[in-house]
CSV table of N, CA and C in Angstrom, one decimal:
chain,number,residue,atom,x,y,z
A,1,MET,N,0.9,-1.2,0.0
A,1,MET,CA,0.0,0.0,0.0
A,1,MET,C,0.9,1.2,0.0
A,2,THR,N,0.4,2.2,-0.7
A,2,THR,CA,1.2,3.5,-0.7
A,2,THR,C,0.8,4.3,0.5
A,3,GLU,N,1.6,5.3,0.7
A,3,GLU,CA,1.4,6.2,1.8
A,3,GLU,C,0.1,6.9,1.7
A,4,LYS,N,-0.3,7.3,0.5
A,4,LYS,CA,-1.5,8.0,0.2
A,4,LYS,C,-2.7,7.1,0.5
A,5,THR,N,-2.6,5.9,0.1
A,5,THR,CA,-3.7,4.9,0.3
A,5,THR,C,-3.9,4.7,1.8
A,6,GLU,N,-2.8,4.5,2.6
A,6,GLU,CA,-2.9,4.3,4.0
A,6,GLU,C,-3.5,5.6,4.7
A,7,TYR,N,-3.2,6.7,4.2
A,7,TYR,CA,-3.7,8.0,4.7
A,7,TYR,C,-5.2,8.0,4.6
A,8,TRP,N,-5.7,7.8,3.4
A,8,TRP,CA,-7.2,7.8,3.1
A,8,TRP,C,-7.9,6.6,3.8
A,9,LEU,N,-7.2,5.5,3.9
A,9,LEU,CA,-7.8,4.4,4.6
A,9,LEU,C,-7.9,4.7,6.1
A,10,GLY,N,-6.9,5.4,6.7
A,10,GLY,CA,-7.0,5.8,8.1
A,10,GLY,C,-8.1,6.8,8.3
A,11,ILE,N,-8.2,7.8,7.4
A,11,ILE,CA,-9.3,8.8,7.5
A,11,ILE,C,-10.7,8.1,7.5
A,12,ILE,N,-10.9,7.2,6.5
A,12,ILE,CA,-12.2,6.5,6.4
A,12,ILE,C,-12.4,5.6,7.6
A,13,LEU,N,-11.4,4.9,8.1
A,13,LEU,CA,-11.6,4.0,9.3
A,13,LEU,C,-12.0,4.9,10.5
A,14,SER,N,-11.3,6.0,10.7
A,14,SER,CA,-11.6,6.9,11.8
A,14,SER,C,-13.1,7.4,11.8
A,15,TYR,N,-13.6,7.7,10.6
A,15,TYR,CA,-15.0,8.2,10.5
A,15,TYR,C,-15.9,7.0,10.8
A,16,VAL,N,-15.6,5.8,10.3
A,16,VAL,CA,-16.4,4.6,10.5
A,16,VAL,C,-16.5,4.3,12.0
A,17,VAL,N,-15.3,4.3,12.6
A,17,VAL,CA,-15.3,3.9,14.0
A,17,VAL,C,-16.0,5.0,14.8
A,18,GLY,N,-15.8,6.3,14.4
A,18,GLY,CA,-16.6,7.4,15.1
A,18,GLY,C,-18.1,7.2,15.0
A,19,LEU,N,-18.5,6.8,13.8
A,19,LEU,CA,-20.0,6.6,13.6
A,19,LEU,C,-20.4,5.4,14.5
A,20,ILE,N,-19.6,4.4,14.5
A,20,ILE,CA,-20.0,3.2,15.2
A,20,ILE,C,-20.1,3.5,16.7
A,21,LEU,N,-19.2,4.3,17.2
A,21,LEU,CA,-19.3,4.7,18.6
A,21,LEU,C,-20.3,5.7,19.0
A,22,THR,N,-20.6,6.6,18.0
A,22,THR,CA,-21.5,7.7,18.3
A,22,THR,C,-22.9,7.3,18.3
A,23,ILE,N,-23.3,6.4,17.5
A,23,ILE,CA,-24.7,5.9,17.4
A,23,ILE,C,-25.2,5.3,18.7
A,24,PRO,N,-24.5,4.4,19.3
A,24,PRO,CA,-25.0,3.9,20.6
A,24,PRO,C,-25.0,4.9,21.7
A,25,PHE,N,-24.0,5.8,21.7
A,25,PHE,CA,-23.9,6.9,22.7
A,25,PHE,C,-25.1,7.8,22.5
A,26,LEU,N,-25.5,8.2,21.3
A,26,LEU,CA,-26.7,9.0,21.1
A,26,LEU,C,-27.9,8.3,21.5
A,27,VAL,N,-28.0,7.0,21.3
A,27,VAL,CA,-29.2,6.2,21.7
A,27,VAL,C,-29.3,6.2,23.2
A,28,VAL,N,-28.2,6.0,23.9
A,28,VAL,CA,-28.2,6.0,25.4
A,28,VAL,C,-28.6,7.3,25.9
A,29,VAL,N,-28.0,8.4,25.4
A,29,VAL,CA,-28.3,9.7,25.9
A,29,VAL,C,-29.7,10.0,25.6
A,30,GLY,N,-30.2,9.7,24.4
A,30,GLY,CA,-31.6,10.0,24.0
A,30,GLY,C,-32.6,9.2,24.9
A,31,VAL,N,-32.3,8.0,25.2
A,31,VAL,CA,-33.2,7.2,26.1
A,31,VAL,C,-33.2,7.8,27.5
A,32,CYS,N,-32.0,8.2,28.0
A,32,CYS,CA,-32.0,8.8,29.4
A,32,CYS,C,-32.7,10.1,29.4
A,33,ARG,N,-32.6,10.9,28.4
A,33,ARG,CA,-33.3,12.2,28.4
A,33,ARG,C,-34.8,12.0,28.3
A,34,LEU,N,-35.2,11.0,27.4
A,34,LEU,CA,-36.6,10.8,27.3
A,34,LEU,C,-37.2,10.3,28.6
A,35,ALA,N,-36.5,9.4,29.3
A,35,ALA,CA,-36.9,8.9,30.6
A,35,ALA,C,-37.0,10.0,31.6
A,36,LEU,N,-36.0,10.9,31.7
A,36,LEU,CA,-36.1,12.0,32.6
A,36,LEU,C,-37.2,12.9,32.3
A,37,THR,N,-37.5,13.2,31.0
A,37,THR,CA,-38.6,14.0,30.7
A,37,THR,C,-39.9,13.4,31.1
A,38,VAL,N,-40.1,12.1,30.8
A,38,VAL,CA,-41.4,11.5,31.1
A,38,VAL,C,-41.6,11.5,32.6
A,39,CYS,N,-40.5,11.2,33.4
A,39,CYS,CA,-40.6,11.2,34.8
A,39,CYS,C,-40.9,12.6,35.4
A,40,GLY,N,-40.3,13.6,34.8
A,40,GLY,CA,-40.6,15.0,35.2
A,40,GLY,C,-42.0,15.4,34.9
A,41,VAL,N,-42.5,15.0,33.8
A,41,VAL,CA,-43.9,15.3,33.4
A,41,VAL,C,-44.8,14.6,34.4
A,42,ALA,N,-44.6,13.3,34.6
A,42,ALA,CA,-45.4,12.6,35.6
A,42,ALA,C,-45.4,13.2,37.0
A,43,TYR,N,-44.2,13.5,37.4
A,43,TYR,CA,-44.1,14.1,38.8
A,43,TYR,C,-44.8,15.4,38.8
A,44,ASP,N,-44.7,16.3,37.8
A,44,ASP,CA,-45.4,17.6,37.8
A,44,ASP,C,-46.9,17.4,37.8
A,45,THR,N,-47.3,16.4,37.0
A,45,THR,CA,-48.7,16.1,36.9
A,45,THR,C,-49.4,15.7,38.2
A,46,PHE,N,-48.7,14.8,38.9
A,46,PHE,CA,-49.3,14.3,40.1
A,46,PHE,C,-49.0,15.2,41.4
A,47,MET,N,-47.9,16.0,41.3
A,47,MET,CA,-47.5,16.7,42.5
A,47,MET,C,-48.0,18.2,42.4
A,48,PHE,N,-48.5,18.6,41.3
A,48,PHE,CA,-48.9,20.1,41.1
A,48,PHE,C,-50.0,20.4,42.1
A,49,THR,N,-51.0,19.6,42.1
A,49,THR,CA,-52.2,19.9,43.0
A,49,THR,C,-51.9,19.9,44.4
A,50,PRO,N,-51.1,18.9,44.9
A,50,PRO,CA,-50.8,18.9,46.4
A,50,PRO,C,-50.0,20.2,46.7
A,51,ARG,N,-49.0,20.6,45.8
A,51,ARG,CA,-48.2,21.7,46.1
A,51,ARG,C,-49.1,23.0,46.2
A,52,VAL,N,-50.0,23.1,45.3
A,52,VAL,CA,-50.9,24.3,45.3
A,52,VAL,C,-51.8,24.3,46.5
A,53,VAL,N,-52.3,23.2,46.8
A,53,VAL,CA,-53.2,23.1,48.0
A,53,VAL,C,-52.4,23.4,49.3
A,54,ASN,N,-51.2,22.8,49.4
A,54,ASN,CA,-50.4,23.1,50.6
A,54,ASN,C,-50.0,24.6,50.7
A,55,ALA,N,-49.7,25.2,49.6
A,55,ALA,CA,-49.4,26.6,49.6
A,55,ALA,C,-50.6,27.4,50.0
A,56,TYR,N,-51.8,27.0,49.5
A,56,TYR,CA,-53.0,27.8,49.9
A,56,TYR,C,-53.3,27.6,51.4
A,57,ILE,N,-53.1,26.4,51.9
A,57,ILE,CA,-53.4,26.1,53.3
A,57,ILE,C,-52.4,26.9,54.2
A,58,TYR,N,-51.1,26.9,53.8
A,58,TYR,CA,-50.1,27.6,54.5
A,58,TYR,C,-50.4,29.1,54.5
A,59,GLY,N,-50.8,29.6,53.4
A,59,GLY,CA,-51.2,31.0,53.3
A,59,GLY,C,-52.4,31.4,54.1
A,60,TYR,N,-53.3,30.5,54.1
A,60,TYR,CA,-54.6,30.7,54.9
A,60,TYR,C,-54.2,30.8,56.4
A,61,TYR,N,-53.5,29.9,56.9
A,61,TYR,CA,-53.1,29.9,58.3
A,61,TYR,C,-52.2,31.1,58.6
A,62,ALA,N,-51.3,31.4,57.7
A,62,ALA,CA,-50.5,32.6,57.9
A,62,ALA,C,-51.3,33.9,58.0
A,63,ARG,N,-52.3,34.0,57.1
A,63,ARG,CA,-53.2,35.2,57.2
A,63,ARG,C,-54.0,35.2,58.5
A,64,GLN,N,-54.5,34.0,58.9
A,64,GLN,CA,-55.3,33.9,60.1
A,64,GLN,C,-54.4,34.3,61.3
A,65,ALA,N,-53.2,33.8,61.4
A,65,ALA,CA,-52.3,34.2,62.5
A,65,ALA,C,-52.0,35.7,62.5
A,66,LYS,N,-51.8,36.2,61.3
A,66,LYS,CA,-51.6,37.7,61.2
A,66,LYS,C,-52.8,38.5,61.7
A,67,SER,N,-54.0,38.0,61.2
A,67,SER,CA,-55.2,38.7,61.6
A,67,SER,C,-55.4,38.6,63.1
A,68,LYS,N,-55.0,37.5,63.7
A,68,LYS,CA,-55.2,37.3,65.2
A,68,LYS,C,-54.2,38.3,65.9
A,69,ARG,N,-52.9,38.3,65.4
A,69,ARG,CA,-52.0,39.2,66.0
A,69,ARG,C,-52.4,40.7,65.8
A,70,ASP,N,-53.0,41.1,64.7
A,70,ASP,CA,-53.4,42.4,64.5
A,70,ASP,C,-54.6,42.8,65.4
A,71,SER,N,-55.5,41.8,65.6
A,71,SER,CA,-56.7,42.0,66.4
A,71,SER,C,-56.3,42.2,67.9
A,72,ILE,N,-55.2,41.6,68.3
A,72,ILE,CA,-54.8,41.7,69.7
A,72,ILE,C,-54.4,43.2,70.0
A,73,HIS,N,-53.8,43.8,69.0
A,73,HIS,CA,-53.3,45.2,69.1
A,73,HIS,C,-54.5,46.2,69.2
A,74,LEU,N,-55.6,45.8,68.7
A,74,LEU,CA,-56.8,46.6,68.6
A,74,LEU,C,-57.4,46.8,70.0
A,75,ASN,N,-57.3,45.7,70.8
A,75,ASN,CA,-58.0,45.7,72.1
A,75,ASN,C,-57.2,46.5,73.2
């Protein structure tokens, strides 16, 4: 083989090996990102209502305590 042939063969082999290694890597990364996205959406779907309700309850009791503190000063 000539030096030029070895050069081009090396270039082609590096691209082939790069493609062979890149495709599984992209599949693994894609599957992980998809799983994280699905889990995030499921978590947000089922936890949104309890978080809103808890925030409302906390705010309600905080306003009630503030109102009680304010009414003490009026007497």
